[in-house]
Coordinates of C-alpha atoms (C1' of nucleotides) in Angstrom, one line a residue:
Chain A
M14 CA 4.5 11.2 3.8
S15 CA 4.8 7.8 5.3
I16 CA 8.5 7.1 5.3
S17 CA 9.5 10.7 6.3
Y18 CA 8.2 10.4 9.9
T19 CA 10.0 7.2 10.5
I20 CA 13.2 8.9 9.5
L21 CA 12.5 11.8 11.8
G22 CA 11.8 9.2 14.5
V23 CA 15.1 7.6 14.1
L24 CA 16.8 11.1 14.2
M25 CA 15.0 11.8 17.5
D26 CA 17.6 9.6 19.2
A27 CA 20.7 10.8 17.5
P28 CA 22.0 12.4 14.3
A29 CA 22.7 9.9 11.6
H30 CA 23.5 9.5 8.0
G31 CA 21.3 7.7 5.4
Y32 CA 23.0 4.4 5.5
S33 CA 22.9 4.2 9.3
I34 CA 19.2 5.1 9.4
K35 CA 18.6 2.0 7.3
K36 CA 20.7 -0.1 9.7
T37 CA 19.0 1.2 12.7
L38 CA 15.6 0.3 11.3
L39 CA 16.8 -3.2 10.5
E40 CA 18.2 -3.7 13.9
S41 CA 15.5 -2.2 16.0
F42 CA 12.6 -3.8 14.2
S43 CA 13.4 -6.7 11.9
P44 CA 15.9 -7.4 9.2
Q45 CA 12.9 -7.7 6.9
L46 CA 12.2 -4.0 7.3
D47 CA 14.3 -2.7 4.5
L48 CA 14.3 0.8 3.1
N49 CA 14.7 1.4 -0.6
D50 CA 17.7 3.7 -1.5
G51 CA 15.7 5.4 -4.2
Q52 CA 13.2 6.3 -1.5
L53 CA 15.5 7.1 1.4
Y54 CA 17.8 9.6 -0.2
P55 CA 15.1 11.7 -2.0
A56 CA 13.2 11.7 1.3
L57 CA 16.2 13.1 3.2
A58 CA 16.5 15.8 0.6
R59 CA 12.8 16.7 1.0
L60 CA 13.1 16.8 4.7
E61 CA 16.1 19.0 4.5
Q62 CA 14.3 21.3 2.1
R63 CA 11.4 21.7 4.5
G64 CA 13.9 22.6 7.2
W65 CA 13.1 19.6 9.4
I66 CA 16.6 18.3 9.3
E67 CA 20.1 19.7 8.7
K68 CA 23.0 18.2 6.9
E69 CA 26.6 18.2 8.0
V70 CA 29.2 16.6 5.7
V71 CA 31.6 14.2 7.4
E72 CA 34.7 13.8 5.3
Q73 CA 35.9 10.3 4.9
R74 CA 39.2 9.0 3.6
S75 CA 37.3 6.8 1.2
S76 CA 35.4 8.8 -1.4
P77 CA 31.7 8.7 -0.4
N78 CA 31.5 11.2 2.4
K79 CA 28.9 10.8 5.0
H80 CA 26.1 13.2 5.3
R81 CA 25.1 13.4 8.9
Y82 CA 21.6 14.7 9.4
R83 CA 20.3 16.1 12.6
L84 CA 16.8 17.1 13.6
T85 CA 16.1 20.9 13.7
P86 CA 13.7 22.3 16.4
P87 CA 10.9 22.6 13.8
G88 CA 11.6 19.1 12.8
R89 CA 11.3 17.9 16.3
R90 CA 8.1 19.8 16.7
E91 CA 6.7 18.4 13.5
F92 CA 7.6 14.9 14.6
L93 CA 5.8 15.3 17.9
R94 CA 2.8 16.9 16.3
W95 CA 2.5 13.9 14.0
L96 CA 3.0 11.4 16.8
E97 CA 0.4 13.1 19.0
S98 CA -2.2 13.8 16.3
A99 CA -5.1 11.4 16.5
E100 CA -5.9 11.7 12.9
T101 CA -4.0 8.8 11.5
Q102 CA -3.7 8.9 7.8
D103 CA -4.0 5.3 7.1
A104 CA -6.9 3.4 5.7
P105 CA -8.4 6.2 3.7
A106 CA -10.3 3.3 2.2
P107 CA -11.0 0.7 4.9
L108 CA -10.4 -2.0 2.3
D109 CA -6.9 -0.8 1.6
F110 CA -6.0 -4.4 2.4
F111 CA -7.7 -5.3 -0.9
W112 CA -6.3 -2.8 -3.3
R113 CA -2.7 -3.4 -2.6
N114 CA -2.9 -7.1 -2.3
D115 CA -2.4 -8.8 -5.6
F116 CA -3.3 -12.3 -4.3
L117 CA -6.5 -11.2 -2.7
Q118 CA -7.6 -9.5 -5.9
K119 CA -6.9 -12.8 -7.7
T120 CA -8.9 -14.7 -5.2
G121 CA -12.0 -12.7 -6.2
F122 CA -11.7 -14.3 -9.6
F123 CA -10.6 -17.8 -8.8
R124 CA -13.8 -19.2 -10.1
H125 CA -12.3 -18.7 -13.5
L126 CA -9.6 -21.2 -12.7
E127 CA -9.7 -25.0 -12.2
P128 CA -9.7 -26.0 -8.6
G129 CA -6.4 -27.8 -9.0
S130 CA -4.8 -24.6 -10.2
V131 CA -6.2 -22.7 -7.3
G132 CA -4.9 -25.3 -4.9
S133 CA -1.4 -25.1 -6.2
Q134 CA -1.4 -21.3 -6.0
V135 CA -2.7 -21.3 -2.5
R136 CA -0.1 -23.9 -1.4
E137 CA 2.7 -21.8 -2.8
K138 CA 1.5 -18.7 -1.0
L139 CA 1.2 -20.7 2.1
G140 CA 4.8 -21.6 1.9
E141 CA 5.8 -18.0 1.3
V142 CA 3.7 -16.8 4.3
S143 CA 5.1 -19.5 6.5
R144 CA 8.6 -18.6 5.7
C145 CA 7.9 -14.9 6.3
L146 CA 6.3 -15.8 9.6
A147 CA 9.3 -17.9 10.7
D148 CA 11.6 -15.0 9.9
L149 CA 9.6 -12.6 11.9
E150 CA 9.4 -14.9 14.9
R151 CA 13.1 -15.3 14.8
S152 CA 13.7 -11.6 14.6
L153 CA 11.4 -11.0 17.6
E154 CA 13.5 -13.5 19.6
A155 CA 16.6 -11.8 18.5
L156 CA 15.5 -8.4 19.8
P157 CA 17.3 -7.7 23.1
G158 CA 15.1 -8.5 26.1
G159 CA 15.2 -4.9 27.4
A160 CA 14.1 -3.5 24.0
D161 CA 11.4 -1.0 23.7
P162 CA 8.2 -2.9 24.2
Y163 CA 6.5 -0.8 21.5
R164 CA 9.0 -1.9 19.0
R165 CA 8.4 -5.5 20.0
M166 CA 4.7 -4.9 19.4
V167 CA 5.5 -3.7 15.9
V168 CA 7.1 -7.0 15.1
D169 CA 4.3 -8.8 16.9
Y170 CA 1.9 -7.1 14.6
G171 CA 3.7 -8.6 11.7
I172 CA 3.6 -12.0 13.3
R173 CA -0.1 -11.8 14.0
Y174 CA -0.7 -10.6 10.4
Q175 CA 1.2 -13.5 8.9
R176 CA -0.5 -16.0 11.2
M177 CA -3.9 -14.6 10.2
R178 CA -2.9 -14.9 6.5
R179 CA -1.8 -18.5 7.1
E180 CA -5.1 -19.5 8.7
W181 CA -7.0 -17.8 6.0
L182 CA -5.1 -19.6 3.2
K183 CA -5.8 -22.9 4.9
E184 CA -9.4 -22.1 4.8
L185 CA -9.1 -21.1 1.2
L186 CA -7.6 -24.4 0.4
V187 CA -10.5 -26.2 2.0
C188 CA -12.8 -23.9 0.0
S189 CA -11.2 -24.8 -3.3
G190 CA -11.1 -28.5 -2.4
E191 CA -14.8 -28.6 -1.6
T192 CA -15.7 -26.9 -4.8
A193 CA -13.8 -29.6 -6.7
G194 CA -15.2 -32.4 -4.5
G195 CA -18.6 -32.6 -6.1
R196 CA -20.5 -29.4 -5.7
P197 CA -21.9 -28.5 -9.1
R198 CA -20.0 -25.2 -9.4
A199 CA -23.1 -23.8 -11.1
L200 CA -22.7 -21.1 -13.7
A201 CA -20.5 -20.3 -15.8
G202 CA -21.4 -18.7 -19.0
Q203 CA -19.0 -17.8 -21.6
A204 CA -15.4 -18.6 -21.9
T205 CA -13.5 -18.4 -25.1
Chain B
M5 CA -1.1 -2.6 -12.2
S6 CA -3.2 -3.6 -9.3
I7 CA -6.5 -2.1 -10.1
S8 CA -6.4 -2.9 -13.8
Y9 CA -6.8 -6.6 -13.4
T10 CA -9.8 -6.3 -11.2
I11 CA -11.4 -4.2 -13.9
L12 CA -10.6 -6.9 -16.5
G13 CA -12.0 -9.4 -14.1
V14 CA -15.3 -7.6 -13.9
L15 CA -15.4 -7.4 -17.6
M16 CA -14.9 -11.2 -17.9
D17 CA -18.6 -11.6 -17.0
A18 CA -20.1 -8.9 -19.2
P19 CA -19.3 -5.6 -20.9
A20 CA -19.8 -2.6 -18.6
H21 CA -19.2 1.1 -18.3
G22 CA -17.1 2.7 -15.7
Y23 CA -19.8 3.5 -13.2
S24 CA -21.3 0.1 -13.3
I25 CA -17.9 -1.5 -12.7
K26 CA -17.8 0.4 -9.4
K27 CA -21.2 -0.8 -8.5
T28 CA -20.4 -4.4 -9.4
L29 CA -17.5 -4.3 -7.0
L30 CA -19.5 -2.7 -4.3
E31 CA -22.2 -5.3 -4.6
S32 CA -20.2 -8.4 -5.1
F33 CA -17.7 -7.7 -2.3
S34 CA -18.5 -5.0 0.2
P35 CA -19.9 -1.5 0.1
Q36 CA -16.6 -0.5 1.7
L37 CA -14.7 -1.5 -1.4
D38 CA -14.9 1.8 -3.3
L39 CA -13.0 2.8 -6.4
N40 CA -11.6 6.3 -6.9
D41 CA -12.9 8.0 -10.0
G42 CA -9.5 9.6 -10.6
Q43 CA -8.2 6.1 -10.7
L44 CA -10.9 4.3 -12.5
Y45 CA -11.2 6.4 -15.7
P46 CA -7.5 6.8 -16.4
A47 CA -7.2 3.0 -15.8
L48 CA -9.9 2.4 -18.4
A49 CA -8.1 4.6 -20.8
R50 CA -4.8 2.8 -20.2
L51 CA -6.4 -0.6 -20.7
E52 CA -8.0 0.6 -24.0
Q53 CA -4.7 1.9 -25.2
R54 CA -3.1 -1.4 -24.6
G55 CA -5.8 -3.1 -26.6
W56 CA -7.1 -5.1 -23.7
I57 CA -10.6 -3.5 -23.8
E58 CA -12.7 -1.8 -26.5
K59 CA -15.0 1.1 -26.1
E60 CA -18.5 1.5 -27.5
V61 CA -20.4 4.7 -26.9
V62 CA -24.0 4.2 -25.8
E63 CA -26.0 7.4 -26.4
Q64 CA -28.1 8.6 -23.6
R65 CA -30.8 11.1 -23.6
S66 CA -29.2 12.8 -20.7
S67 CA -25.8 14.3 -21.5
P68 CA -23.1 12.0 -20.1
N69 CA -23.0 9.1 -22.6
K70 CA -22.1 5.7 -21.3
H71 CA -18.9 4.2 -22.5
R72 CA -19.4 0.5 -22.7
Y73 CA -16.2 -1.4 -22.5
R74 CA -15.8 -5.0 -23.5
L75 CA -12.8 -7.3 -23.2
T76 CA -10.8 -8.0 -26.3
P77 CA -9.4 -11.5 -27.0
P78 CA -5.9 -10.2 -26.0
G79 CA -7.4 -8.7 -22.9
R80 CA -9.0 -12.0 -21.9
R81 CA -5.7 -13.8 -22.5
E82 CA -3.9 -11.3 -20.4
F83 CA -6.3 -11.6 -17.6
L84 CA -6.1 -15.3 -17.5
R85 CA -2.3 -15.2 -17.7
W86 CA -2.3 -12.9 -14.7
L87 CA -4.7 -15.1 -12.8
E88 CA -2.8 -18.3 -13.5
S89 CA 0.7 -16.9 -12.9
A90 CA 2.2 -17.9 -9.6
E91 CA 4.4 -14.9 -9.3
T92 CA 2.1 -12.7 -7.3
Q93 CA 3.4 -9.2 -7.3
D94 CA 2.5 -8.3 -3.7
A95 CA 4.8 -8.1 -0.8
P96 CA 7.9 -7.0 -2.6
A97 CA 8.9 -6.1 0.9
P98 CA 7.6 -8.6 3.4
L99 CA 7.0 -5.8 5.8
D100 CA 4.8 -3.9 3.5
F101 CA 2.3 -3.9 6.3
F102 CA 4.6 -1.5 8.0
W103 CA 5.4 1.0 5.4
R104 CA 1.8 1.8 4.5
N105 CA 0.5 1.8 8.0
D106 CA 0.7 5.2 9.7
F107 CA -0.5 3.9 13.0
L108 CA 2.0 1.1 13.1
Q109 CA 4.8 3.5 12.3
K110 CA 3.7 5.7 15.1
T111 CA 3.7 2.7 17.5
G112 CA 7.4 2.3 16.9
F113 CA 7.9 5.7 18.6
F114 CA 5.3 5.7 21.3
R115 CA 7.9 5.8 23.9
H116 CA 8.2 9.5 23.2
L117 CA 4.6 9.9 24.4
E118 CA 3.1 9.8 27.8
P119 CA 1.3 6.5 28.5
G120 CA -2.0 8.3 28.8
S121 CA -1.6 9.8 25.4
V122 CA -0.8 6.4 24.0
G123 CA -3.9 5.0 25.7
S124 CA -6.2 7.5 24.2
Q125 CA -4.9 7.0 20.7
V126 CA -5.1 3.3 21.0
R127 CA -8.7 3.5 22.2
E128 CA -9.7 5.7 19.4
K129 CA -8.2 3.3 16.9
L130 CA -9.9 0.5 18.6
G131 CA -13.2 2.1 18.0
E132 CA -12.4 2.7 14.4
V133 CA -11.4 -0.9 13.8
S134 CA -14.4 -2.2 15.6
R135 CA -16.7 -0.1 13.4
C136 CA -15.0 -1.3 10.3
L137 CA -15.2 -4.9 11.5
A138 CA -19.0 -4.6 12.1
D139 CA -19.5 -3.1 8.6
L140 CA -17.6 -6.0 7.1
E141 CA -19.5 -8.6 9.0
R142 CA -22.8 -7.0 8.0
S143 CA -21.7 -7.0 4.3
L144 CA -20.7 -10.6 4.5
E145 CA -24.2 -11.5 5.8
A146 CA -25.7 -9.4 3.1
L147 CA -24.1 -11.3 0.3
P148 CA -26.5 -13.7 -1.3
G149 CA -26.2 -17.3 0.0
G150 CA -25.3 -18.7 -3.4
A151 CA -22.6 -16.1 -3.9
D152 CA -19.2 -17.1 -5.2
P153 CA -17.5 -18.7 -2.2
Y154 CA -14.2 -17.0 -3.3
R155 CA -15.8 -13.6 -3.0
R156 CA -17.0 -14.5 0.4
M157 CA -13.5 -15.4 1.3
V158 CA -12.3 -12.0 0.2
V159 CA -14.6 -10.3 2.6
D160 CA -13.7 -12.9 5.2
Y161 CA -10.1 -11.9 4.8
G162 CA -11.1 -8.4 5.7
I163 CA -12.9 -9.6 8.7
R164 CA -10.0 -11.7 10.0
Y165 CA -7.7 -8.7 9.3
Q166 CA -9.7 -6.4 11.4
R167 CA -10.2 -8.9 14.2
M168 CA -6.4 -9.4 14.3
R169 CA -6.0 -5.6 14.5
R170 CA -8.5 -5.4 17.3
E171 CA -6.8 -8.1 19.4
W172 CA -3.4 -6.5 18.8
L173 CA -4.7 -3.1 19.8
K174 CA -6.0 -4.6 23.1
E175 CA -2.6 -6.0 23.8
L176 CA -1.1 -2.6 23.0
L177 CA -3.4 -1.0 25.5
V178 CA -2.2 -3.5 28.2
C179 CA 1.4 -2.7 27.1
S180 CA 0.9 1.0 27.6
G181 CA -0.9 0.5 30.9
E182 CA 1.6 -1.8 32.4
T183 CA 4.4 0.6 31.5
A184 CA 2.5 3.3 33.4
G185 CA 1.6 0.9 36.2
G186 CA 4.9 0.7 37.9
R187 CA 7.2 -1.5 35.9
P188 CA 10.6 0.3 35.7
R189 CA 10.6 0.4 31.9
A190 CA 14.2 -0.5 32.0
L191 CA 16.6 0.7 29.3
A192 CA 17.0 3.1 27.7
G193 CA 20.2 4.8 26.9
Q194 CA 19.8 5.5 23.3
A195 CA 22.4 3.9 21.2
T196 CA 24.2 5.6 18.5
Chain C
dA15 C1' 39.5 -12.1 -8.1
dT16 C1' 35.0 -12.1 -6.1
dG17 C1' 31.5 -10.7 -3.2
dG18 C1' 29.7 -8.3 0.5
dG19 C1' 29.4 -4.2 3.3
dC20 C1' 29.8 0.8 3.4
dA21 C1' 28.1 5.0 1.2
dT22 C1' 25.5 8.2 -1.9
dG23 C1' 22.8 9.3 -5.3
dT24 C1' 19.8 10.1 -10.2
dA25 C1' 16.2 9.1 -13.9
dA26 C1' 12.2 7.3 -15.8
dG27 C1' 7.9 5.4 -15.3
dC28 C1' 3.9 4.3 -13.1
dG29 C1' 0.0 5.0 -10.4
dG30 C1' -2.5 6.6 -6.4
dT31 C1' -4.8 10.8 -4.1
dT32 C1' -7.2 15.0 -4.1
dA33 C1' -9.5 18.5 -6.0
dC34 C1' -11.7 20.4 -9.7
dA35 C1' -15.4 20.4 -13.4
dT36 C1' -20.0 19.3 -15.4
dG37 C1' -24.8 18.1 -15.6
dA38 C1' -29.1 15.3 -16.0
dT39 C1' -32.7 12.5 -13.4
dT40 C1' -35.2 10.9 -9.4
dA41 C1' -36.7 10.7 -4.8
dT42 C1' -37.7 13.1 -0.3
Chain D
dA20 C1' -35.6 23.0 -2.4
dT21 C1' -32.2 19.4 -1.6
dA22 C1' -29.7 15.4 -1.8
dA23 C1' -28.6 11.2 -3.8
dT24 C1' -27.7 8.6 -7.9
dC25 C1' -26.1 8.3 -12.4
dA26 C1' -22.2 9.4 -15.5
dT27 C1' -17.6 11.0 -17.1
dG28 C1' -13.6 12.9 -16.9
dT29 C1' -8.9 16.2 -16.1
dA30 C1' -4.8 18.3 -13.6
dA31 C1' -1.5 18.7 -10.2
dC32 C1' 1.1 16.6 -6.9
dC33 C1' 3.4 13.3 -4.6
dG34 C1' 5.9 9.3 -3.8
dC35 C1' 7.1 4.5 -4.6
dT36 C1' 9.7 1.1 -7.6
dT37 C1' 13.3 -0.2 -10.5
dA38 C1' 17.3 0.4 -12.7
dC39 C1' 21.3 2.7 -13.4
dA40 C1' 25.8 4.8 -11.7
dT41 C1' 30.0 5.1 -8.8
dG42 C1' 33.7 3.6 -5.9
dC43 C1' 36.3 2.3 -1.6
dC44 C1' 37.6 -1.3 1.9
dC45 C1' 38.0 -5.9 3.6
dA46 C1' 37.7 -10.8 3.9
dT47 C1' 37.9 -15.2 1.5

DNA sequence: ATGGGCATGTAAGCGGTTACATGATTAT
DNA sequence: ATAATCATGTAACCGCTTACATGCCCAT
């Protein structure tokens, strides 16, 4: 259900076709926020099937016609219901940050690796996160000054998130270094 | 693929059956880190099918027999390959934090709500996050002092994550309040 | 001619979520 | 009696990812 409501949200402002929905999201949040085609078009079909949006075909000289979608009254109601409802669906498991985070899952087993190997992985990740952070900071600056403050806050969330990850990774680097430094490492039964 | 490697990781230490894998995770990370049964058992079956783990049935007096799984040599190799590989699978989209975050997606459309309504939603979320944070802090303290520092770092990640969210929510509250307070809100002729 | 932007989709596979289904033992 | 813990699974649904498939227009 996640992506559907964002689509409805974009259609709250004006009717649009699939491709322009993508563009709107890119422009009003961040160029990083991309929407998968294989997700977008089936989602539009589902929304139409439920009667929340309506299609109108706009003929184009060039072959692929535009499908302009507009919100129906039930669609608008449904969107507002979702927006107002307190029961947010996220974090069914409070540790959702763990289960969809490959790197964090690896971290839990780093003791099976040599400290040097941990260090190089952490440094690589650090670079990745830093690059991502820089992109987000740039896209926040690029947002027009008068832009919806809530949309700025969404990008700001991303920035805070990446900063948090950066600081955590630095700590992790220290952690791996200390372990190498001289602490006995204790354990570690069996290895083949 | 995500959950599979964590299962293999637990089996690196010792053979175990499904239920005890759950318990190990709960105990060595946080009681919050729960594993869905409908995810665990099919995952074990998949891993067995790929030859990464082997089953041995342990008869019990009481009806449900234990299925003790042990890592096979290919399984161990596969786990280490994953652990050493730099190509972490996460963040195929750098804004993954957006697409699976119901609340954040709502935030992008809060301008459709009255400030008071925004405020109450934010305050509710704030409570939820604070509670989750307290739980995580408690579970970090509960981890034995000599525990694997990397596992402590995993829980620490969760703590930093929730703290970040708390601070961001406070900022969001200010944002909604100011908007109500008297600032003109500028904009907003919708663009097409 | 090559690549990027515009424009729309389908198919296969994988895996996560929820609900259903069972049943013994132990502690309160 | 009742609930929690131990123990294992299946079925249906839903949706995300990746790859495939097409084809025009415009700028370099």
